[in-house]
PDB file of C-alpha atoms in Angstrom:
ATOM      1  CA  UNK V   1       0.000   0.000   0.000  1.00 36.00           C
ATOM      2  CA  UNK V   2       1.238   3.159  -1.009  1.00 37.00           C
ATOM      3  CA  UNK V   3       1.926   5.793   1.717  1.00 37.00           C
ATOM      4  CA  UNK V   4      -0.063   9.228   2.502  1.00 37.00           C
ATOM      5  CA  UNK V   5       1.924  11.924   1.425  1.00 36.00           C
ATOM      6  CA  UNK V   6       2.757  13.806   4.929  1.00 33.00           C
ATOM      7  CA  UNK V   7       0.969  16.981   5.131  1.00 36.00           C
ATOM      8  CA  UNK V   8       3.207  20.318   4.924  1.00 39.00           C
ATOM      9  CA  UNK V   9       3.395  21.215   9.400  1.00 42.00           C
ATOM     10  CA  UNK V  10       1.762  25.030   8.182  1.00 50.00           C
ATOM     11  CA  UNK V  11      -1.111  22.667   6.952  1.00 48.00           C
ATOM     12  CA  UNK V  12      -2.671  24.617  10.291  1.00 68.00           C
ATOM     13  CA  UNK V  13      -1.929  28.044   9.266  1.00 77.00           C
ATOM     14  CA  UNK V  14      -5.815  28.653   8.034  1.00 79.00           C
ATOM     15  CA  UNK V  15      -7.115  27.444  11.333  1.00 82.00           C
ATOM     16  CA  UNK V  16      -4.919  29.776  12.997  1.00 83.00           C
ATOM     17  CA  UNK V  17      -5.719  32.805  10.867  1.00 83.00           C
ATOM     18  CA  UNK V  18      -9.413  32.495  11.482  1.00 84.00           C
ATOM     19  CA  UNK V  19      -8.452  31.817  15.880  1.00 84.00           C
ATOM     20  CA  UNK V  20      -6.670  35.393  15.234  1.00 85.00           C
ATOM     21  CA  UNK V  21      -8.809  37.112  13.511  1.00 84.00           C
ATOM     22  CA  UNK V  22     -11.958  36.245  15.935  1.00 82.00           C
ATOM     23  CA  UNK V  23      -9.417  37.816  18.601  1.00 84.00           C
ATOM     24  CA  UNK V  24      -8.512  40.890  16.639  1.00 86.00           C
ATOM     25  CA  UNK V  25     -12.115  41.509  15.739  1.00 83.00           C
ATOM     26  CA  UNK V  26     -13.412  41.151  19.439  1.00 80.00           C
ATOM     27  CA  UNK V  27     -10.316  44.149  20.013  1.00 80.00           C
ATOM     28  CA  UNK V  28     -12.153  46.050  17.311  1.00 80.00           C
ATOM     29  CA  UNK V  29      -9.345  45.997  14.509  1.00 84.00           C
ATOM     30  CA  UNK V  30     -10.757  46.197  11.151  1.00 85.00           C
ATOM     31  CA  UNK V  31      -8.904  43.221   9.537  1.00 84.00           C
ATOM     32  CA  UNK V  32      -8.947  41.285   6.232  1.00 72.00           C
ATOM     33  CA  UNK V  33      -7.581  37.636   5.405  1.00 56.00           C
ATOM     34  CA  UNK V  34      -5.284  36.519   2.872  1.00 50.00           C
ATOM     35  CA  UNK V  35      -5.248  40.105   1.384  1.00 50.00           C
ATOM     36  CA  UNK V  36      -3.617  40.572  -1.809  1.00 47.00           C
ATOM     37  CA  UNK V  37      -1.217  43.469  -1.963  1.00 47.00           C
ATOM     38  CA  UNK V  38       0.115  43.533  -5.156  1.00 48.00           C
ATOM     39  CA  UNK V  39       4.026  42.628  -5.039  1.00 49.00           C
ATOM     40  CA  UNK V  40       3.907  39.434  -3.181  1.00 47.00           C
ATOM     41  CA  UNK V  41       1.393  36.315  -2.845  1.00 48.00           C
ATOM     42  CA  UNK V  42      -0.695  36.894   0.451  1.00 67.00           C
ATOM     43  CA  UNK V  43      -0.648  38.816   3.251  1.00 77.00           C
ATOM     44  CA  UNK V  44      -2.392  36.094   6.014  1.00 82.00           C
ATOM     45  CA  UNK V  45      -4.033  38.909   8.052  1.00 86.00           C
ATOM     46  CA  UNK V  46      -4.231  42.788   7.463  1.00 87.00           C
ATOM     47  CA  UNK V  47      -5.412  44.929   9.941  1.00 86.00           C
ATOM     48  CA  UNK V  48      -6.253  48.370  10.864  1.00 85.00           C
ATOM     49  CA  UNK V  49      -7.103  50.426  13.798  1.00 79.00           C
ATOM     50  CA  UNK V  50      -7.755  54.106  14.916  1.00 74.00           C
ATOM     51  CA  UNK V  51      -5.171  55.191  17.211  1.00 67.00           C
ATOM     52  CA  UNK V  52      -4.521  59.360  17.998  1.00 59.00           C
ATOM     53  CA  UNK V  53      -7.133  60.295  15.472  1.00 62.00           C
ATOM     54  CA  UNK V  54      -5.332  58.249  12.740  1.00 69.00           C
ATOM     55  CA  UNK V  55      -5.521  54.791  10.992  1.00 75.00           C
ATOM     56  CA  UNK V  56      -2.685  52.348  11.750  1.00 81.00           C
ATOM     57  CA  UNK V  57      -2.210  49.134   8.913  1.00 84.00           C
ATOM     58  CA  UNK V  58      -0.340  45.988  10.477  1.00 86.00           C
ATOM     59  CA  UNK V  59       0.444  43.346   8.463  1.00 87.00           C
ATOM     60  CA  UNK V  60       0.811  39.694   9.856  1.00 89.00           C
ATOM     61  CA  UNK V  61       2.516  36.803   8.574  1.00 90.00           C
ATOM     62  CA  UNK V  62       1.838  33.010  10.388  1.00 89.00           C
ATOM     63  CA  UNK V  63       5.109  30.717  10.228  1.00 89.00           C
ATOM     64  CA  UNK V  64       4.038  27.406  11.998  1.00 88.00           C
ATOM     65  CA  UNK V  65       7.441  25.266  12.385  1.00 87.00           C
ATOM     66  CA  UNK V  66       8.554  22.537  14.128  1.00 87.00           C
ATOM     67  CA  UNK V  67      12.135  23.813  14.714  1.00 88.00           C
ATOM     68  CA  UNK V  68      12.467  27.838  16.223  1.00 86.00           C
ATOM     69  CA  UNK V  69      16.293  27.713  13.997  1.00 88.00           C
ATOM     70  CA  UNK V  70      13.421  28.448  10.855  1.00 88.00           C
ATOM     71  CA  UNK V  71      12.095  31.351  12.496  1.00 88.00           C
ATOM     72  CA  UNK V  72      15.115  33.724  12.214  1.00 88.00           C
ATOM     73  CA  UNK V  73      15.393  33.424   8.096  1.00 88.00           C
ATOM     74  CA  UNK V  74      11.702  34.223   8.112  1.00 88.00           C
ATOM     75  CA  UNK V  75      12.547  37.450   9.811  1.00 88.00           C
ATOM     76  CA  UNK V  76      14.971  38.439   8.032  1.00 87.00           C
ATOM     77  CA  UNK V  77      12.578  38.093   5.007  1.00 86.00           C
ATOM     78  CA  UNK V  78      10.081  40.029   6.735  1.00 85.00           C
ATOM     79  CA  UNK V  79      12.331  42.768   7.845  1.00 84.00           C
ATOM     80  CA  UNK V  80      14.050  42.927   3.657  1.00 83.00           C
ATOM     81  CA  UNK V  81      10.384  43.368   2.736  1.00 82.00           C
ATOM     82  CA  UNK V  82       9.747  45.915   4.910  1.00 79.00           C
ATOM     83  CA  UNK V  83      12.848  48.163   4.254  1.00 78.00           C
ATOM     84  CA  UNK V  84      11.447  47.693   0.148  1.00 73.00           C
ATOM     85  CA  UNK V  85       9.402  50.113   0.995  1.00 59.00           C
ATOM     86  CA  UNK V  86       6.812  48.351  -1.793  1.00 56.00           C
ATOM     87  CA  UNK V  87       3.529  49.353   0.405  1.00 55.00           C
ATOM     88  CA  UNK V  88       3.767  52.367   1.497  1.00 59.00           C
ATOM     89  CA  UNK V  89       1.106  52.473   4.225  1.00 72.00           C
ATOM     90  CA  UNK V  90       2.248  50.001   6.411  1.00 81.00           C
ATOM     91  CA  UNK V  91       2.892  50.520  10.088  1.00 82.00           C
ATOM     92  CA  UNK V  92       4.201  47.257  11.367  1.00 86.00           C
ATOM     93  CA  UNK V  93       5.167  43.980  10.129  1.00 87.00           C
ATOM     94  CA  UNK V  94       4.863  40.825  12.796  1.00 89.00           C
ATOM     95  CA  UNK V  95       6.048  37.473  12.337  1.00 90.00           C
ATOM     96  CA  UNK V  96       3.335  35.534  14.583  1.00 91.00           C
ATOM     97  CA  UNK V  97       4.677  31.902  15.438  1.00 91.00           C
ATOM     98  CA  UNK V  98       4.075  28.930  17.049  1.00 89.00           C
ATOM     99  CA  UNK V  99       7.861  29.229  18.642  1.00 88.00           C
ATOM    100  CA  UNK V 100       9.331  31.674  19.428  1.00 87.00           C
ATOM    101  CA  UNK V 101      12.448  33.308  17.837  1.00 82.00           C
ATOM    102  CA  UNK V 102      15.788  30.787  19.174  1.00 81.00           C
ATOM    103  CA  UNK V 103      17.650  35.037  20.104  1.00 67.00           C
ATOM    104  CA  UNK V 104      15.217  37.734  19.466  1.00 57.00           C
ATOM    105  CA  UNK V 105      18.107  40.265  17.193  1.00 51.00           C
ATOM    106  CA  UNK V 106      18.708  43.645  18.454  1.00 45.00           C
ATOM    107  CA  UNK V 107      17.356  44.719  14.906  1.00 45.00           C
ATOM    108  CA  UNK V 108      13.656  44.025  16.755  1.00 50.00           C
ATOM    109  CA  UNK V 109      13.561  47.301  18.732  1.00 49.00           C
ATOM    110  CA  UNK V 110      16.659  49.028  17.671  1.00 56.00           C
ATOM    111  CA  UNK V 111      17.405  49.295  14.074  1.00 67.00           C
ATOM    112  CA  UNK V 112      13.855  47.653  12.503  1.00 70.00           C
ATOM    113  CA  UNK V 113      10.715  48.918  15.067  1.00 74.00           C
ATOM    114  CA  UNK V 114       8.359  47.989  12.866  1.00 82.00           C
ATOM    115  CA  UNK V 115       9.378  44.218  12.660  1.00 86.00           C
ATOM    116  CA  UNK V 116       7.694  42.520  15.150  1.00 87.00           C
ATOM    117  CA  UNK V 117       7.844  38.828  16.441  1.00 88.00           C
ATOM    118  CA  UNK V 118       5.316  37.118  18.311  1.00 89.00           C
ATOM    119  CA  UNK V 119       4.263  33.945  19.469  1.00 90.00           C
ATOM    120  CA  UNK V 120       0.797  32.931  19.042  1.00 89.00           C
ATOM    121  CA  UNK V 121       0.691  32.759  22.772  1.00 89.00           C
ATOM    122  CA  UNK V 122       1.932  36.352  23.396  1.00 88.00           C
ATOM    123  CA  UNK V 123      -0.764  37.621  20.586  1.00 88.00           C
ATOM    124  CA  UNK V 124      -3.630  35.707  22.752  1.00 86.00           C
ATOM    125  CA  UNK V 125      -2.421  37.154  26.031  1.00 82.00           C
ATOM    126  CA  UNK V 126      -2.792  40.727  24.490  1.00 80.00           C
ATOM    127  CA  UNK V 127      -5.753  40.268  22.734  1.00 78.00           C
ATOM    128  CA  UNK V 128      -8.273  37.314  24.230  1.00 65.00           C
ATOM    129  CA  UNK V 129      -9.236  39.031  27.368  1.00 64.00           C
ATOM    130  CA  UNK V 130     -10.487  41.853  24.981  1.00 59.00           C
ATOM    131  CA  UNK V 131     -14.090  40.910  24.497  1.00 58.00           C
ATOM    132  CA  UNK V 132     -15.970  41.139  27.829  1.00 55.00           C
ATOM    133  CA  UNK V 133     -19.071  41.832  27.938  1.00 50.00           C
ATOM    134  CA  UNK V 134     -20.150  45.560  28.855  1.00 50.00           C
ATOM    135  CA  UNK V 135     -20.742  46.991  32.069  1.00 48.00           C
ATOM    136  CA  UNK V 136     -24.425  47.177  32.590  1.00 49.00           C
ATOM    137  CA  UNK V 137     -25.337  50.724  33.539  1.00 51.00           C
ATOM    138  CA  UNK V 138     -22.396  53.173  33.041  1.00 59.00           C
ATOM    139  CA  UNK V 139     -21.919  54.402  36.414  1.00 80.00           C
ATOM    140  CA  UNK V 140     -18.613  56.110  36.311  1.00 84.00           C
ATOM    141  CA  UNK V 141     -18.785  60.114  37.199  1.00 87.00           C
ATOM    142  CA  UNK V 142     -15.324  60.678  36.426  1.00 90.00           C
ATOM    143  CA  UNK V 143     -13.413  61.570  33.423  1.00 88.00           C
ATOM    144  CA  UNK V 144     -11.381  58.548  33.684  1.00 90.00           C
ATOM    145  CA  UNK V 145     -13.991  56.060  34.572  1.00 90.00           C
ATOM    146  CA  UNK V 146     -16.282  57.094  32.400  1.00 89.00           C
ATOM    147  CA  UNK V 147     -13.456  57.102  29.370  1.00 89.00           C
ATOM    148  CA  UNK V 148     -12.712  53.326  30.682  1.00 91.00           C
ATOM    149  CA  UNK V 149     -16.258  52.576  30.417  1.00 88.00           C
ATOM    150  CA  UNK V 150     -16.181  53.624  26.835  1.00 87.00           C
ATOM    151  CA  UNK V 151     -12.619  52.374  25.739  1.00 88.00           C
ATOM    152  CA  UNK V 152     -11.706  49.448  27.929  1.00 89.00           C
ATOM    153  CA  UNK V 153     -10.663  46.986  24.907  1.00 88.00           C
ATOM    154  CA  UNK V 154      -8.101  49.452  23.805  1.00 88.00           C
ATOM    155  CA  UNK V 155      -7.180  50.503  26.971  1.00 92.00           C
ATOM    156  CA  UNK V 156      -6.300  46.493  27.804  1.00 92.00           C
ATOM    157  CA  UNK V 157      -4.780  45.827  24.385  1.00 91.00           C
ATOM    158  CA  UNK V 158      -2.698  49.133  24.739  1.00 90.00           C
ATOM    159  CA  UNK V 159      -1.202  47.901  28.011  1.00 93.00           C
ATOM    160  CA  UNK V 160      -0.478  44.565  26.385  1.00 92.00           C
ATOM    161  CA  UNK V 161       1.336  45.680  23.678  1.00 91.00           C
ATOM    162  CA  UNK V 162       3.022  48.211  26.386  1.00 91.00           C
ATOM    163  CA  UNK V 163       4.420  45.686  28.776  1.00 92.00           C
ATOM    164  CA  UNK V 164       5.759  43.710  25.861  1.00 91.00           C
ATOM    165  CA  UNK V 165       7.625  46.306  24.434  1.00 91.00           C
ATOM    166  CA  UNK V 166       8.964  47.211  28.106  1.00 92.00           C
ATOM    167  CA  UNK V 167       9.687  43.393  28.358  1.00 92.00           C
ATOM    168  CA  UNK V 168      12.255  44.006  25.231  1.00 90.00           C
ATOM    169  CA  UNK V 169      14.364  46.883  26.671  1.00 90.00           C
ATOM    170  CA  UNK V 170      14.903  45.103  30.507  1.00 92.00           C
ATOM    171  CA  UNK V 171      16.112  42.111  28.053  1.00 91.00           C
ATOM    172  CA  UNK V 172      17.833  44.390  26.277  1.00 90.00           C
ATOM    173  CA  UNK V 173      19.505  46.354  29.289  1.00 90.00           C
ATOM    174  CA  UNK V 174      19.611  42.846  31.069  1.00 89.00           C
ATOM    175  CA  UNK V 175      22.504  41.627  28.005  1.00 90.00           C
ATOM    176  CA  UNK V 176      24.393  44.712  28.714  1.00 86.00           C
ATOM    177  CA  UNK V 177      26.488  43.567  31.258  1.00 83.00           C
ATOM    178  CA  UNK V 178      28.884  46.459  31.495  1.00 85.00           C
ATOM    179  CA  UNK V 179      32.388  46.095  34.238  1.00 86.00           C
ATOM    180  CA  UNK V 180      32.174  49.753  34.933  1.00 88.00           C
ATOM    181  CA  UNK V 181      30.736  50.772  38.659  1.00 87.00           C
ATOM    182  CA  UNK V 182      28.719  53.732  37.367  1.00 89.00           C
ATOM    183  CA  UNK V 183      27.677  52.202  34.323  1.00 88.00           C
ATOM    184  CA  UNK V 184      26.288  49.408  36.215  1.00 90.00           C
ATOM    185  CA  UNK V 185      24.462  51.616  38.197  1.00 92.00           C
ATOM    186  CA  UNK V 186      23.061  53.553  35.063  1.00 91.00           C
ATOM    187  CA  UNK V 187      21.936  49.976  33.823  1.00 90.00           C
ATOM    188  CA  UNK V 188      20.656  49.340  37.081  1.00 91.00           C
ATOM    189  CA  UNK V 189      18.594  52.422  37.397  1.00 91.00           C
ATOM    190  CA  UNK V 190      17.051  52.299  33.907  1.00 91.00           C
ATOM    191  CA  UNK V 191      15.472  48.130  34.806  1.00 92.00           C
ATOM    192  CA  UNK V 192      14.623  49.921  37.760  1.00 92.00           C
ATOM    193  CA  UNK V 193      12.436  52.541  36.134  1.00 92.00           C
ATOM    194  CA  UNK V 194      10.928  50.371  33.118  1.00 93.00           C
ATOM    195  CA  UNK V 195      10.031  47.783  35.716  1.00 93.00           C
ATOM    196  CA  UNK V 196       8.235  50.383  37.564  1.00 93.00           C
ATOM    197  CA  UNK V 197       5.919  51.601  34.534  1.00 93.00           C
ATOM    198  CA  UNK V 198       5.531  47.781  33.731  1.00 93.00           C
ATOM    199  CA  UNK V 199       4.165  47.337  37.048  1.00 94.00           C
ATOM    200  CA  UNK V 200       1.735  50.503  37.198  1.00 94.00           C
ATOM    201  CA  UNK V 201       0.994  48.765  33.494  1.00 95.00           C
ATOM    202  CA  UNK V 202      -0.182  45.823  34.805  1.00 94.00           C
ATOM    203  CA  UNK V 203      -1.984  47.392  38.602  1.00 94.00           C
ATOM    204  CA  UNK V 204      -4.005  49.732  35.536  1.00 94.00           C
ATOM    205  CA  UNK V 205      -5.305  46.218  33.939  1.00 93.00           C
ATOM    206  CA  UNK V 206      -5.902  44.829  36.815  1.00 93.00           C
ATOM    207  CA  UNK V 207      -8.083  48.132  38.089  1.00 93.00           C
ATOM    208  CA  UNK V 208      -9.779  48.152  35.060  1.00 92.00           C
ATOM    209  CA  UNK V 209     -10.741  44.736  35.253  1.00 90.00           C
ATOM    210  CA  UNK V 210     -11.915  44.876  39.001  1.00 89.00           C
ATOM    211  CA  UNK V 211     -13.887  48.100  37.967  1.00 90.00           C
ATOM    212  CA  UNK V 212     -15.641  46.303  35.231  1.00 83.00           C
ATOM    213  CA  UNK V 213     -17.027  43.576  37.664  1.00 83.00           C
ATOM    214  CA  UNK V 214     -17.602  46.277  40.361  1.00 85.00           C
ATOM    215  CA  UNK V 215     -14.872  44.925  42.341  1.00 86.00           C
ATOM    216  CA  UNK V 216     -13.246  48.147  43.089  1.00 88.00           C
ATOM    217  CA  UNK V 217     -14.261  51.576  43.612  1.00 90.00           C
ATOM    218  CA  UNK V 218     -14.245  54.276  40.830  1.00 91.00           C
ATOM    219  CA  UNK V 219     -11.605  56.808  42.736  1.00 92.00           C
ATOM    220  CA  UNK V 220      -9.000  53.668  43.138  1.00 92.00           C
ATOM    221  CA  UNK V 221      -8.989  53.440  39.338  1.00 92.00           C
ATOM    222  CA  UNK V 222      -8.803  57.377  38.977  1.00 92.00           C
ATOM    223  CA  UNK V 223      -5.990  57.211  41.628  1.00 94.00           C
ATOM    224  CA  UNK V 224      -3.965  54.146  39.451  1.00 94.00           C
ATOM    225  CA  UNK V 225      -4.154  55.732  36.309  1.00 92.00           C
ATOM    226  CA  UNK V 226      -2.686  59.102  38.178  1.00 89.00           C
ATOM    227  CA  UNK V 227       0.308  57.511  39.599  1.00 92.00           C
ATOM    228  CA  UNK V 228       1.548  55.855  35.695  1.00 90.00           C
ATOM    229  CA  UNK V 229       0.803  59.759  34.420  1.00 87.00           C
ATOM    230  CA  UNK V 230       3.063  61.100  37.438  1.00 87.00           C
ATOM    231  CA  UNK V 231       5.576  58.545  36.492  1.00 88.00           C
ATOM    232  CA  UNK V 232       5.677  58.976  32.599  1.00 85.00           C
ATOM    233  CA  UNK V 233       5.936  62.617  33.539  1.00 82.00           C
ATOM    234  CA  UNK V 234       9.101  61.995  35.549  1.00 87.00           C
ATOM    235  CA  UNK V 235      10.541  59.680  33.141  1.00 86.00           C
ATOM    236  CA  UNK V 236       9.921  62.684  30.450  1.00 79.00           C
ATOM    237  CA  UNK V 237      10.838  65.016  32.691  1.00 82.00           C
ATOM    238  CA  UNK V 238      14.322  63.283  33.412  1.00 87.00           C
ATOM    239  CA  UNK V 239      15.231  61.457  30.054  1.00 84.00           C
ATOM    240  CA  UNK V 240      13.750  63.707  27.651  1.00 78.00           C
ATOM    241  CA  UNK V 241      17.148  63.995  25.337  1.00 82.00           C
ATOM    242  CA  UNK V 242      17.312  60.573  25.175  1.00 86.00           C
ATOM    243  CA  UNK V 243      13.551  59.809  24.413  1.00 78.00           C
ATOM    244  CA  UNK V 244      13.078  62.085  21.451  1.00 75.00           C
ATOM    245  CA  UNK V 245      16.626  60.274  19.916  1.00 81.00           C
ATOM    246  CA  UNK V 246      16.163  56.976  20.774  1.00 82.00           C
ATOM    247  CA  UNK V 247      13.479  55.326  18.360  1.00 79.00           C
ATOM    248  CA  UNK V 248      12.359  52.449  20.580  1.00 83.00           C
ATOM    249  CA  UNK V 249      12.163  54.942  23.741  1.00 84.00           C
ATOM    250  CA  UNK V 250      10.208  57.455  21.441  1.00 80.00           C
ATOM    251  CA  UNK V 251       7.846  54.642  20.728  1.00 82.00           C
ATOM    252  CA  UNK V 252       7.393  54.073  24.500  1.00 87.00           C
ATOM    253  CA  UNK V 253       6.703  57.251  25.292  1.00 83.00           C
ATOM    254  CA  UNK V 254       4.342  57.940  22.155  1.00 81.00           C
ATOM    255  CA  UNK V 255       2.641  54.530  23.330  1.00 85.00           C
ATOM    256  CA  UNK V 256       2.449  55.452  27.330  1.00 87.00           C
ATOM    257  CA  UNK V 257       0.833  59.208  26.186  1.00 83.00           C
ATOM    258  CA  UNK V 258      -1.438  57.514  24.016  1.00 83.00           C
ATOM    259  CA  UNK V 259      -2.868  55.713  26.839  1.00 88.00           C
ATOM    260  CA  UNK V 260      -3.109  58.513  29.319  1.00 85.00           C
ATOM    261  CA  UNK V 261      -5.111  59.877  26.771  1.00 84.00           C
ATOM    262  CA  UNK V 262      -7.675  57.041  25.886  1.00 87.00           C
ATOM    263  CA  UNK V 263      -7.935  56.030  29.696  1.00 89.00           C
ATOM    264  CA  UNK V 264      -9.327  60.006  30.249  1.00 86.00           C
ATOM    265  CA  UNK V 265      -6.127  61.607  31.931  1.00 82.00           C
ATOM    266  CA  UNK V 266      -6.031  64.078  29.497  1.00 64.00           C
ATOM    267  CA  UNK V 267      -2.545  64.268  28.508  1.00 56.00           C
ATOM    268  CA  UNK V 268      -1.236  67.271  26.425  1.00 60.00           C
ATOM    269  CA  UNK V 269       1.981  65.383  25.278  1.00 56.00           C
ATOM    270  CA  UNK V 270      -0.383  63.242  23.226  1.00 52.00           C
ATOM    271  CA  UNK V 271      -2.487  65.947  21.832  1.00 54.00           C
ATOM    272  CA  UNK V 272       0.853  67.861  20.587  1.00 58.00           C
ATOM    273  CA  UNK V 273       1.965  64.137  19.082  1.00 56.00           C
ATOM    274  CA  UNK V 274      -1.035  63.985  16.965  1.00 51.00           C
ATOM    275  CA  UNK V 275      -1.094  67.443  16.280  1.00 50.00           C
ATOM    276  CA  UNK V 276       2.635  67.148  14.736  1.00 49.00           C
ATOM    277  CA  UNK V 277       2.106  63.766  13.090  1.00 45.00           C
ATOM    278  CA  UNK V 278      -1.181  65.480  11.443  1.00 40.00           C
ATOM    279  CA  UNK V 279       1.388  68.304  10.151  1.00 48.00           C
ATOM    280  CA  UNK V 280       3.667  66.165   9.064  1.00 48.00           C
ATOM    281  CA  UNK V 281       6.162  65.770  11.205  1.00 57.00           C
ATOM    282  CA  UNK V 282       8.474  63.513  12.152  1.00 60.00           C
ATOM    283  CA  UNK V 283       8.808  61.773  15.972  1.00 60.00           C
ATOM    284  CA  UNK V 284      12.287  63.018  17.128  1.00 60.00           C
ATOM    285  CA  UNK V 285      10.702  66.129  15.756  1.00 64.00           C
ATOM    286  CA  UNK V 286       7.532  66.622  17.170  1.00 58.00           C
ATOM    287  CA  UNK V 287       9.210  65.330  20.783  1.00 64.00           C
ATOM    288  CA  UNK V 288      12.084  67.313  21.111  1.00 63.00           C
ATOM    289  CA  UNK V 289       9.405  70.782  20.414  1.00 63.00           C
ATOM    290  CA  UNK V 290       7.024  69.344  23.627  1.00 63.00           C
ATOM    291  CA  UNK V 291       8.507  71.238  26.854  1.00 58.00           C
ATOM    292  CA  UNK V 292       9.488  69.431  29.858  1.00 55.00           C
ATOM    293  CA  UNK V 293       6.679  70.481  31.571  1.00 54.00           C
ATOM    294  CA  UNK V 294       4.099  69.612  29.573  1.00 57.00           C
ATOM    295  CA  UNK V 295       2.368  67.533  32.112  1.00 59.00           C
ATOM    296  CA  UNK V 296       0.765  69.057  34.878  1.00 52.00           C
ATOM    297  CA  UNK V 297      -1.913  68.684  37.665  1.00 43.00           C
ATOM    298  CA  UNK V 298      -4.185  70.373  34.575  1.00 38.00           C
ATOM    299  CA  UNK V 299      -3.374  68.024  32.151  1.00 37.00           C
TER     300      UNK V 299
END
């Protein structure tokens, strides 16, 4: 008897692009499968979402593999594609895996920001506990409660993507390993910080969640979201020359303002970002003209 030709192992890769797409739907992404972009077969997923008054376009290719040491040439395809500058709309490219990457390059954050890896597990976490259902009633008083009321999916997929990206520079920092006293210190106080956001991060999901199920009282979540403004406004306040030249710090800080701004903590920093990108702008550009004081008890 002859024998069954063995199926190809990204045989699932359908399956998974319809699990994703249910997830990135219930997040309230616009997205479209197997989209056909003109310069290269198929896209498996294209998506788009609204953030700081403007559409975003991410563009995700599967790679299911039994061995992780296949994963780096497929990012390195990804990342030659993306510097072809072919579509010029795109925001970010992301590998999405079963595995994940054997040594995550520097390229990810440093040189490439827009080339993204994930396992499928890290794209549930962010995503899957974005479809609750609503809170009956909408009770909140406050700006900020009632803004969480209103954006809580983004709000949780925001922080996600947040910790994540806070995840890559301790890693980052962690490989440093420099012999020098003081620059072991400067290492040491930069974890320090980032670990700090990630955890206000993560007590803001957490608060959010609780709220939703009337677990916790409105002024506790008005009082969370306070304390990660105060701190991005120290951060700025302190390492504003490096965050307007350093892309994947720009990004953080463009990501953490954003937030403020959704979650009702009316941030000005992110109404002068969107005001700049709107004009044209560039990042380091529109950064380096906010002032250091730019947030305030007002703000």
């Amino acid at each position: 008897m002859a024998k069954k030709a063995v199926p190809a192992y990204d045989a699932g890769e359908k399956e998974t692009a319809e699990h994703l797409r249910k997830l990135f739907e219930a997040a309230k992404f616009e997205v479209q499968t197997e989209m056909d972009l003109g310069d290269r077969p198929r896209w498996d997923l294209v998506l788009s979402r609204q953030e700081l008054g403007r559409y975003r376009r991410f563009v995700i290719e599967l790679a299911l593999v039994r061995n992780a040491n296949d994963l780096p040439r497929k990012y390195e395809q990804l990342i030659s594609y993306s510097r072809s500058r072919k579509i010029q709309d795109v925001d970010e490219y992301w590998l999405v895996s079963n595995l994940s990457l054997p040594d995550r390059p520097r390229m990810h954050t440093e040189r490439y920001p827009n080339v993204r890896a994930f396992t499928i597990k890290e794209v549930e976490r962010m995503l899957a506990r974005l479809n609750p259902k609503p809170r009956g009633g909408g009770k909140a008083k406050t700006k900020i409660g009632k803004a969480i009321e209103a954006n809580e999916k983004s709000i949780l997929l925001a922080i996600e993507a947040l910790k994540l990206q806070i995840e890559d520079k301790i890693g980052k920092l962690r490989d440093e390993r420099p012999n020098d006293p003081d620059a072991i210190k400067k290492v040491d106080a930069s974890i320090a910080e980032f670990e700090a956001i990630q955890a206000e991060l993560e007590r803001i999901r957490v608060a959010v969640q609780q709220f939703k199920k009337n677990e916790v009282k409105e002024n506790e979540v008005v009082e969370t979201v306070g304390t990660l403004k105060d701190s991005v406004s120290k951060w700025w306040h302190k390492h504003h020359d490096t965050i307007y030249t350093d892309g994947s710090k720009s990004a953080l800080f463009v990501g953490l303002t954003s937030l403020l701004h959704v979650a009702g903590a009316d941030s000005s920093a992110a109404l002068a970002i969107l005001g700049g990108l709107i004009g044209g702008e560039t990042i380091g550009k529109v950064l380096k003209s906010i002032p250091r004081g730019i947030f305030t008890k007002h703000n």
